[in-house]
């Protein structure tokens, strides 16, 4: 099954200063201790935390 990429809209997002990722790192450390979870990725801004688990 092929996908048509012509309808995708991609935006580059950046900031001029680094954002402290300690919240994301703490969330990853807590989640990876669970036996059911094999991988964790996390990133945060000053207002949001995004976590993906496998």
mmCIF file of C-alpha atoms in Angstrom:
data_model
loop_
_atom_site.group_PDB
_atom_site.id
_atom_site.type_symbol
_atom_site.label_atom_id
_atom_site.label_comp_id
_atom_site.label_asym_id
_atom_site.label_seq_id
_atom_site.Cartn_x
_atom_site.Cartn_y
_atom_site.Cartn_z
ATOM 1 C CA UNK A 1 0.000 0.000 0.000
ATOM 2 C CA UNK A 2 1.604 3.285 -1.059
ATOM 3 C CA UNK A 3 1.119 6.660 0.523
ATOM 4 C CA UNK A 4 0.784 9.914 -1.349
ATOM 5 C CA UNK A 5 2.880 12.629 0.324
ATOM 6 C CA UNK A 6 1.602 15.534 -1.753
ATOM 7 C CA UNK A 7 -1.028 16.437 0.862
ATOM 8 C CA UNK A 8 1.435 16.606 3.765
ATOM 9 C CA UNK A 9 2.172 19.942 5.368
ATOM 10 C CA UNK A 10 5.475 20.073 7.244
ATOM 11 C CA UNK A 11 6.493 22.944 9.479
ATOM 12 C CA UNK A 12 9.929 23.408 10.992
ATOM 13 C CA UNK A 13 9.681 24.346 14.647
ATOM 14 C CA UNK A 14 12.596 25.767 16.588
ATOM 15 C CA UNK A 15 13.465 28.051 19.445
ATOM 16 C CA UNK A 16 16.389 30.360 19.956
ATOM 17 C CA UNK A 17 17.150 28.957 23.416
ATOM 18 C CA UNK A 18 17.288 25.363 24.663
ATOM 19 C CA UNK A 19 14.380 24.066 26.737
ATOM 20 C CA UNK A 20 15.146 22.123 29.911
ATOM 21 C CA UNK A 21 14.187 18.489 29.285
ATOM 22 C CA UNK A 22 14.320 17.367 32.925
ATOM 23 C CA UNK A 23 10.538 16.859 33.001
ATOM 24 C CA UNK A 24 10.707 14.575 29.946
ATOM 25 C CA UNK A 25 13.706 12.716 31.359
ATOM 26 C CA UNK A 26 11.944 12.157 34.687
ATOM 27 C CA UNK A 27 8.837 10.815 32.911
ATOM 28 C CA UNK A 28 10.995 8.404 30.865
ATOM 29 C CA UNK A 29 12.761 7.122 33.996
ATOM 30 C CA UNK A 30 9.432 6.432 35.731
ATOM 31 C CA UNK A 31 7.816 4.666 32.768
ATOM 32 C CA UNK A 32 10.710 2.457 31.641
ATOM 33 C CA UNK A 33 10.625 0.631 34.999
ATOM 34 C CA UNK A 34 7.370 -1.083 34.012
ATOM 35 C CA UNK A 35 7.856 -4.597 32.588
ATOM 36 C CA UNK A 36 5.291 -4.034 29.812
ATOM 37 C CA UNK A 37 7.166 -1.008 28.450
ATOM 38 C CA UNK A 38 10.176 -1.676 26.223
ATOM 39 C CA UNK A 39 10.953 1.840 24.957
ATOM 40 C CA UNK A 40 10.066 5.402 25.940
ATOM 41 C CA UNK A 41 10.586 8.672 24.083
ATOM 42 C CA UNK A 42 9.623 12.001 25.629
ATOM 43 C CA UNK A 43 10.029 15.699 24.984
ATOM 44 C CA UNK A 44 8.662 18.742 26.741
ATOM 45 C CA UNK A 45 8.115 22.435 26.251
ATOM 46 C CA UNK A 46 7.429 24.851 29.079
ATOM 47 C CA UNK A 47 3.715 23.961 28.822
ATOM 48 C CA UNK A 48 3.427 20.456 27.346
ATOM 49 C CA UNK A 49 4.888 16.979 27.730
ATOM 50 C CA UNK A 50 4.728 14.498 24.828
ATOM 51 C CA UNK A 51 5.478 10.831 25.571
ATOM 52 C CA UNK A 52 5.553 7.815 23.241
ATOM 53 C CA UNK A 53 5.807 4.335 24.704
ATOM 54 C CA UNK A 54 6.301 0.898 23.202
#
